[in-house]
Coordinates of C-alpha atoms in Angstrom, one line a residue:
M108 CA -7.1 -6.6 13.5
S109 CA -10.6 -4.5 13.6
E110 CA -13.6 -6.9 14.8
A111 CA -15.6 -5.7 12.0
T112 CA -14.9 -6.6 8.6
S113 CA -15.3 -3.8 6.0
P114 CA -17.9 -4.5 3.4
L115 CA -15.3 -4.4 0.3
A116 CA -13.4 -7.0 1.7
Q117 CA -12.2 -9.7 -0.5
P118 CA -11.3 -13.2 0.5
F119 CA -7.6 -14.2 1.4
P120 CA -6.1 -15.7 -2.0
A121 CA -4.4 -19.3 -2.0
M122 CA -0.8 -18.3 -2.2
P123 CA 1.9 -20.9 -2.4
P124 CA 5.2 -20.7 -0.3
I125 CA 8.5 -19.2 -2.0
A126 CA 11.4 -21.2 -2.2
G127 CA 13.9 -19.0 0.2
V128 CA 10.9 -17.3 2.4
T129 CA 10.5 -18.9 5.8
L130 CA 7.7 -16.8 7.8
R131 CA 7.3 -17.1 11.5
V132 CA 5.4 -14.7 14.0
A133 CA 5.0 -13.8 17.8
R134 CA 3.6 -12.0 20.1
A135 CA 5.8 -9.0 21.6
G136 CA 3.2 -7.4 23.2
Y137 CA 3.7 -3.5 21.9
K138 CA 0.4 -2.6 22.6
D139 CA -2.7 -3.3 24.9
W140 CA -5.0 -5.1 21.8
A141 CA -8.6 -5.4 22.3
K142 CA -9.7 -7.5 25.4
G143 CA -9.9 -10.9 24.0
H144 CA -8.0 -10.5 21.3
E145 CA -4.5 -10.9 22.2
R146 CA -2.9 -11.6 19.1
C147 CA 0.8 -11.7 17.5
D148 CA 2.4 -8.2 16.6
L149 CA 5.9 -9.3 15.4
T150 CA 6.5 -10.8 11.5
Y151 CA 9.7 -12.4 10.9
A152 CA 10.8 -13.5 7.4
D153 CA 14.1 -15.3 7.2
L154 CA 15.5 -14.9 3.5
A155 CA 17.8 -16.9 1.6
E156 CA 21.2 -16.0 1.0
G157 CA 21.9 -13.8 -1.8
T158 CA 18.2 -12.5 -1.8
A159 CA 18.0 -9.3 -4.0
V160 CA 15.8 -6.5 -2.6
A161 CA 14.2 -3.1 -3.7
G162 CA 12.2 -0.6 -1.9
V163 CA 10.1 2.3 -2.0
F164 CA 9.7 4.7 0.7
T165 CA 7.3 7.6 2.0
R166 CA 8.9 11.0 1.3
N167 CA 6.9 12.1 4.6
V168 CA 9.9 14.1 6.1
C169 CA 9.1 13.2 9.7
C170 CA 9.7 9.6 8.9
S171 CA 10.6 6.9 11.2
S172 CA 14.2 5.6 12.0
E173 CA 13.0 2.3 10.0
V174 CA 12.2 4.4 6.9
E175 CA 15.9 6.1 7.0
L176 CA 17.9 2.9 7.7
G177 CA 15.8 0.8 5.3
R178 CA 16.2 3.4 2.6
A179 CA 20.2 3.7 3.6
N180 CA 20.4 -0.7 3.7
L181 CA 19.0 -0.5 0.1
A182 CA 22.4 0.7 -1.4
Q183 CA 23.7 -2.9 -0.8
G184 CA 21.3 -4.6 -2.7
R185 CA 21.1 -7.8 -0.9
A186 CA 18.3 -9.1 1.9
R187 CA 18.4 -11.9 4.8
A188 CA 15.4 -11.0 6.8
L189 CA 12.2 -9.1 7.6
V190 CA 11.2 -7.7 11.1
V191 CA 7.9 -6.0 11.2
N192 CA 6.5 -4.4 13.8
A193 CA 3.0 -3.7 14.3
G194 CA 1.2 -1.4 17.3
N195 CA 4.1 0.9 17.3
S196 CA 5.1 3.0 14.5
N197 CA 8.4 4.0 16.1
A198 CA 8.2 7.4 14.6
F199 CA 9.3 10.8 16.0
T200 CA 11.3 8.7 19.0
G201 CA 14.5 10.3 18.3
Y202 CA 17.5 8.3 19.2
R203 CA 16.0 6.2 21.3
G204 CA 14.0 5.2 18.3
R205 CA 17.2 4.8 16.4
E206 CA 18.9 2.7 18.9
A207 CA 16.0 0.3 18.9
V208 CA 15.6 -0.6 15.4
E209 CA 19.4 -1.1 15.5
A210 CA 19.5 -3.1 18.5
I211 CA 17.2 -5.4 16.2
M212 CA 19.2 -5.6 13.4
A213 CA 22.3 -6.4 15.5
Q214 CA 20.4 -9.2 17.4
V215 CA 19.1 -11.0 13.6
A216 CA 22.4 -10.4 12.0
G217 CA 24.1 -11.9 15.2
R218 CA 21.7 -15.0 14.9
L219 CA 21.9 -15.3 11.1
G220 CA 25.9 -14.5 10.8
C221 CA 25.3 -11.5 8.3
A222 CA 25.6 -8.0 7.9
Q223 CA 23.4 -5.5 10.2
E224 CA 22.7 -3.6 6.3
Q225 CA 21.1 -6.9 5.2
V226 CA 18.0 -7.0 8.1
F227 CA 15.3 -4.7 7.1
V228 CA 13.0 -3.3 10.0
C229 CA 9.7 -1.8 9.6
S230 CA 7.1 -0.6 12.5
T231 CA 3.2 0.7 12.6
G232 CA 0.9 1.6 14.9
V233 CA 1.1 4.5 17.5
I234 CA 3.4 7.9 16.3
G235 CA 5.5 9.4 19.4
V236 CA 6.0 6.3 21.1
P237 CA 9.5 5.0 21.2
L238 CA 9.8 1.3 20.4
P239 CA 10.3 -1.1 23.6
R240 CA 13.4 -2.9 22.6
D241 CA 12.8 -5.7 25.5
K242 CA 9.7 -6.3 24.0
A243 CA 11.0 -6.5 20.5
Q244 CA 14.2 -8.2 21.4
A245 CA 12.1 -11.2 23.1
G246 CA 9.4 -11.3 20.5
I247 CA 12.6 -12.1 17.6
E248 CA 13.2 -14.5 19.8
A249 CA 9.8 -15.8 20.3
A250 CA 9.5 -15.9 16.9
L251 CA 12.6 -17.8 15.6
L252 CA 11.8 -20.8 17.9
A253 CA 8.1 -20.6 16.6
Q254 CA 7.1 -22.6 13.6
P255 CA 6.9 -21.4 10.6
C256 CA 3.8 -20.2 9.3
G257 CA 1.2 -19.2 5.9
W258 CA 0.9 -16.0 4.5
E259 CA -2.1 -15.1 6.1
D260 CA -1.1 -15.4 9.5
A261 CA 1.8 -13.0 8.3
A262 CA -0.8 -10.6 6.6
N263 CA -3.0 -10.7 9.9
T264 CA 0.1 -10.1 12.1
I265 CA 1.6 -6.8 10.5
G266 CA -2.3 -5.1 10.4
T267 CA -3.5 -2.5 12.6
T268 CA -6.7 -1.1 12.1
D269 CA -6.9 -2.9 8.8
T270 CA -10.3 -5.5 9.2
F271 CA -9.3 -8.0 6.4
A272 CA -5.8 -10.0 5.9
K273 CA -4.7 -8.8 2.5
G274 CA -2.2 -10.8 -0.2
A275 CA -2.3 -11.0 -3.4
T276 CA 0.0 -13.7 -6.1
A277 CA 1.3 -13.9 -9.7
T278 CA 3.1 -15.8 -11.7
A279 CA 5.2 -15.7 -15.1
I280 CA 7.3 -17.4 -17.5
V281 CA 11.2 -15.7 -17.2
G282 CA 13.7 -17.4 -19.7
G283 CA 11.6 -21.4 -19.4
K284 CA 11.3 -21.3 -15.8
R285 CA 8.0 -20.2 -13.7
V286 CA 8.0 -17.9 -11.7
T287 CA 5.6 -17.2 -8.6
L288 CA 5.4 -14.1 -7.2
C289 CA 3.5 -13.8 -3.4
A290 CA 2.6 -10.3 -1.7
I291 CA 0.9 -9.0 1.5
I292 CA 0.4 -5.4 2.4
K293 CA -1.2 -3.8 5.3
G294 CA -3.3 -0.5 5.4
S295 CA -6.5 1.0 6.2
G296 CA -6.1 4.7 7.2
M297 CA -3.5 7.3 6.9
I298 CA -3.2 6.4 3.1
A299 CA -2.1 9.1 0.4
P300 CA 1.2 7.2 -0.5
D301 CA 4.0 9.3 -1.8
M302 CA 6.7 7.1 -3.7
A303 CA 5.3 4.1 -1.8
T304 CA 2.5 2.9 0.4
M305 CA 1.6 1.5 3.9
L306 CA 3.5 -1.5 4.7
G307 CA 4.1 -4.0 1.7
Y308 CA 5.9 -6.8 1.0
I309 CA 6.7 -8.6 -2.3
F310 CA 8.7 -11.9 -2.4
T311 CA 9.2 -13.8 -5.4
D312 CA 11.7 -17.2 -6.2
C313 CA 12.4 -15.1 -9.6
A314 CA 16.2 -14.2 -9.9
V315 CA 16.6 -10.4 -10.3
A316 CA 19.3 -8.2 -10.2
P317 CA 18.8 -5.4 -7.6
A318 CA 19.3 -2.3 -9.6
F319 CA 16.5 -3.8 -12.1
L320 CA 14.1 -4.9 -9.4
Q321 CA 14.5 -1.5 -8.1
E322 CA 14.0 -0.2 -11.6
L323 CA 10.6 -2.1 -11.9
L324 CA 9.2 -1.8 -8.4
S325 CA 9.6 2.0 -9.0
A326 CA 7.6 2.0 -12.3
A327 CA 5.0 -0.4 -10.7
N328 CA 4.5 1.9 -7.6
S329 CA 3.9 5.2 -9.9
S330 CA 0.7 3.8 -11.4
T331 CA -0.3 1.7 -8.3
F332 CA 0.1 2.7 -4.9
S333 CA 1.0 6.0 -5.5
C334 CA -2.6 6.0 -7.5
I335 CA -4.7 5.5 -4.5
T336 CA -5.4 7.4 -1.3
V337 CA -8.1 6.9 1.7
D338 CA -7.8 10.4 3.6
S339 CA -4.9 12.3 2.2
D340 CA -2.4 11.7 5.0
T341 CA 0.6 10.3 3.9
S342 CA 2.4 8.0 6.9
T343 CA 5.3 8.4 8.4
S344 CA 6.1 4.7 8.0
D345 CA 5.3 4.1 4.1
T346 CA 7.3 1.0 2.9
V347 CA 7.5 -1.0 0.0
L348 CA 9.8 -3.9 -0.4
A349 CA 10.4 -6.3 -3.0
F350 CA 12.5 -9.8 -2.3
A351 CA 13.9 -12.3 -5.2
T352 CA 15.3 -15.0 -3.9
G353 CA 16.3 -16.4 -7.3
A354 CA 15.2 -20.1 -6.1
A355 CA 13.8 -20.4 -9.7
G356 CA 16.9 -21.0 -11.1
N357 CA 16.4 -18.7 -13.8
A358 CA 19.4 -16.8 -15.5
A359 CA 19.0 -13.2 -13.1
L360 CA 17.0 -10.5 -15.3
Q361 CA 19.5 -7.7 -15.8
S362 CA 17.4 -5.7 -18.1
F363 CA 14.0 -5.6 -20.6
D364 CA 16.6 -7.5 -22.6
N365 CA 16.6 -10.6 -21.0
P366 CA 14.0 -13.1 -22.7
G367 CA 10.9 -13.0 -19.6
A368 CA 11.6 -9.3 -18.3
D369 CA 8.6 -7.9 -19.5
A370 CA 6.2 -10.9 -18.2
F371 CA 7.9 -10.8 -14.7
A372 CA 7.5 -6.7 -15.3
A373 CA 4.1 -7.4 -15.4
A374 CA 3.3 -10.0 -13.0
L375 CA 5.3 -7.5 -10.4
H376 CA 2.9 -4.5 -11.8
D377 CA -0.8 -7.0 -11.4
V378 CA 0.8 -8.3 -7.4
C379 CA 1.4 -4.2 -6.8
R380 CA -2.1 -3.1 -8.3
Q381 CA -4.0 -6.2 -6.4
L382 CA -2.3 -5.1 -3.0
A383 CA -3.5 -1.3 -4.0
H384 CA -6.4 -2.1 -4.4
L385 CA -7.5 -4.1 -1.5
V386 CA -5.7 -1.8 1.0
V387 CA -8.5 1.1 -0.7
R388 CA -10.9 -1.4 0.1
D389 CA -10.3 -1.3 3.7
G390 CA -10.4 2.1 3.9
E391 CA -11.3 3.0 7.4
G392 CA -15.1 3.4 7.4
A393 CA -15.1 2.4 3.6
Q394 CA -18.9 1.6 2.3
K395 CA -17.7 1.9 -1.6
F396 CA -14.8 1.5 -3.5
I397 CA -14.3 4.6 -6.0
G398 CA -12.2 4.4 -9.5
I399 CA -11.7 8.0 -10.9
T400 CA -10.5 7.7 -14.7
V401 CA -9.1 11.4 -16.4
T402 CA -8.5 11.6 -19.5
G403 CA -7.6 14.5 -21.6
A404 CA -5.0 15.8 -19.7
V405 CA -1.8 17.3 -20.9
S406 CA 0.1 14.8 -19.1
D407 CA 0.1 11.3 -17.4
D408 CA 1.2 12.9 -14.5
S409 CA -1.2 15.9 -14.7
A410 CA -4.0 13.6 -14.8
R411 CA -2.6 11.9 -12.0
K412 CA -2.5 15.0 -10.2
I413 CA -5.9 15.6 -11.1
G414 CA -7.5 12.2 -10.0
L415 CA -6.2 12.3 -6.9
A416 CA -7.2 15.9 -6.3
V417 CA -11.1 14.7 -6.8
A418 CA -10.1 11.5 -5.0
N419 CA -8.9 13.8 -2.0
S420 CA -11.7 16.2 -2.1
P421 CA -14.4 15.3 1.4
L422 CA -17.0 16.7 -0.5
V423 CA -16.7 14.3 -3.5
K424 CA -16.4 11.4 -1.2
T425 CA -19.3 12.4 1.1
A426 CA -21.4 12.6 -1.7
I427 CA -20.8 9.4 -2.7
A428 CA -21.3 8.4 0.5
G429 CA -24.5 9.3 0.2
A430 CA -25.2 8.7 -3.1
D431 CA -25.6 11.8 -4.3
A432 CA -25.3 12.5 -7.9
N433 CA -23.3 16.0 -7.0
W434 CA -20.9 16.1 -10.3
G435 CA -20.9 19.9 -9.5
R436 CA -18.3 18.9 -6.8
V437 CA -16.2 16.9 -8.9
V438 CA -15.8 20.2 -11.5
M439 CA -14.8 22.3 -8.5
A440 CA -12.0 19.7 -7.3
V441 CA -10.6 19.5 -11.0
G442 CA -10.4 23.0 -10.5
K443 CA -8.4 23.2 -7.4
A444 CA -5.9 20.8 -8.9
G445 CA -3.4 23.9 -9.8
Q446 CA -3.4 21.6 -13.3
P447 CA -4.5 22.7 -16.9
A448 CA -8.0 22.4 -17.4
D449 CA -10.6 24.5 -19.5
R450 CA -13.9 25.0 -18.1
D451 CA -15.5 24.9 -21.5
Q452 CA -13.2 21.7 -22.4
L453 CA -14.5 19.6 -19.2
S454 CA -17.0 16.8 -19.2
I455 CA -17.8 14.7 -16.1
G456 CA -19.5 11.1 -15.9
F457 CA -20.7 8.5 -13.3
G458 CA -21.0 5.0 -13.8
G459 CA -20.5 5.5 -17.9
T460 CA -23.3 7.9 -18.3
W461 CA -22.1 11.6 -18.8
C462 CA -23.7 14.4 -16.8
A463 CA -21.7 17.5 -18.4
R464 CA -20.0 18.1 -21.5
E465 CA -17.6 20.3 -23.1
G466 CA -18.3 22.6 -20.2
Q467 CA -22.0 22.4 -20.3
P468 CA -24.9 20.2 -18.4
L469 CA -26.0 17.7 -21.0
E470 CA -29.6 18.8 -21.4
S471 CA -30.3 15.3 -22.3
Y472 CA -29.0 14.5 -19.1
D473 CA -31.2 11.8 -17.0
E474 CA -30.1 11.3 -13.5
A475 CA -32.0 8.0 -12.9
P476 CA -29.2 5.6 -14.3
V477 CA -26.5 7.8 -12.1
A478 CA -28.5 7.5 -9.2
A479 CA -28.7 3.9 -9.2
H480 CA -25.0 3.8 -10.2
L481 CA -24.3 5.4 -7.0
Q482 CA -26.2 3.2 -4.7
G483 CA -23.9 0.2 -5.5
C484 CA -20.7 -0.3 -3.6
E485 CA -18.3 -0.2 -7.1
I486 CA -18.3 3.5 -8.3
S487 CA -16.8 4.9 -11.1
I488 CA -16.0 8.5 -12.0
E489 CA -15.0 9.8 -15.8
I490 CA -13.1 12.7 -16.3
D491 CA -12.4 14.3 -20.0
L492 CA -10.1 17.6 -19.7
G493 CA -10.1 17.6 -23.7
L494 CA -6.8 19.2 -23.7
G495 CA -4.1 16.2 -24.7
E496 CA -3.4 12.7 -24.4
G497 CA -2.4 12.3 -20.6
R498 CA -4.7 9.8 -18.8
A499 CA -4.6 8.4 -15.5
T500 CA -6.9 5.8 -13.0
V501 CA -6.9 6.8 -9.3
W502 CA -8.3 4.8 -6.6
T503 CA -10.4 5.7 -3.1
C504 CA -12.8 5.3 -1.3
D505 CA -16.2 6.8 0.4
L506 CA -16.1 9.3 3.5
T507 CA -18.1 8.2 6.2
H508 CA -19.0 8.4 9.7
G509 CA -17.2 5.4 10.8
Y510 CA -14.0 7.0 9.8
I511 CA -14.6 9.5 12.0
A512 CA -15.4 6.3 14.7
I513 CA -12.1 4.9 14.1
N514 CA -9.9 7.5 14.5
A515 CA -11.5 9.2 17.0
D516 CA -10.8 6.3 19.4
Y517 CA -7.6 5.2 17.8
R518 CA -5.1 5.5 20.7
S519 CA -8.0 4.6 23.7

């Protein structure tokens, strides 16, 4: 974790334990962390037998072996353990990287007496350095002997350039039973998820069939994690996994026809949205949290793509960093998105104040309230295309000198 905390940081919430989930952390020593800040960098989660699992993963074609094996493991739908390594992404490491992951899976499976495919491994950090098997295996042994820990310790351990621990929780009534969801996530840079995000883990005591859990997670992802960006870069390791232990005792959810399915889906979406926002708030060098709402597009998907084009524009992001009400940069970004747009129908606003309507600057436009809005830490941009009913909201942060400083020194 970084020493300087983001000004947009949120306090870690009070999160109850989830029956069927035991968390432990250990120090594997994957990298030389900042002097005087030696820290745990391996997280281990023991999961009750029968735990259902679902996941979404990066579509970056240079993904890690952890992503490839995790994606394959989903087919059997059950999980007994999760191992997360911080400080080394093990991506672009060829057969040595894959062998390291398989060794971890075999080690944990041997201790638990389960199939290797029920052990999920994730790694995050520097690309191109094979994960040291000796450190990984020693770290796992240390974790197995460690005392159980809480959510915040686990959230701190999975971080790299993160400046604060990120967690979210929600509850729902399912079949007359109260079920709980608790989740942690890491992510600060290399953030432009494509079907997944950073590294995120959702745990619930609700009983859910694996196929339905996958359906719900994929749907939640599309309007949360896949609607955020910090720097337009999609990681080689992006992964979100959801684990359902079934300890709440409800009849397992199989479809939306089951009582409480809608409530559980809403709670899952809420947790994913909370996590997605926290990642943006910890964007490397971020000073401002930006929500971009696009309406009037030809489809929701088109609206999302236009929103992301604006959110990824360095010119828009630096203007916001400097509190410059330069709405022309938003017009530019809409026009380059490769989506249907009509210059003469386009409207642009900041903080609820319209600057231009239907292709024309407003004669009554007063920049003062917009300038005041842009001085704040919570920024909103409104875009109305005037073409249809499609709409989407995406979230990003500003682009500051801090981003350059963090990434120029990342490996040192």
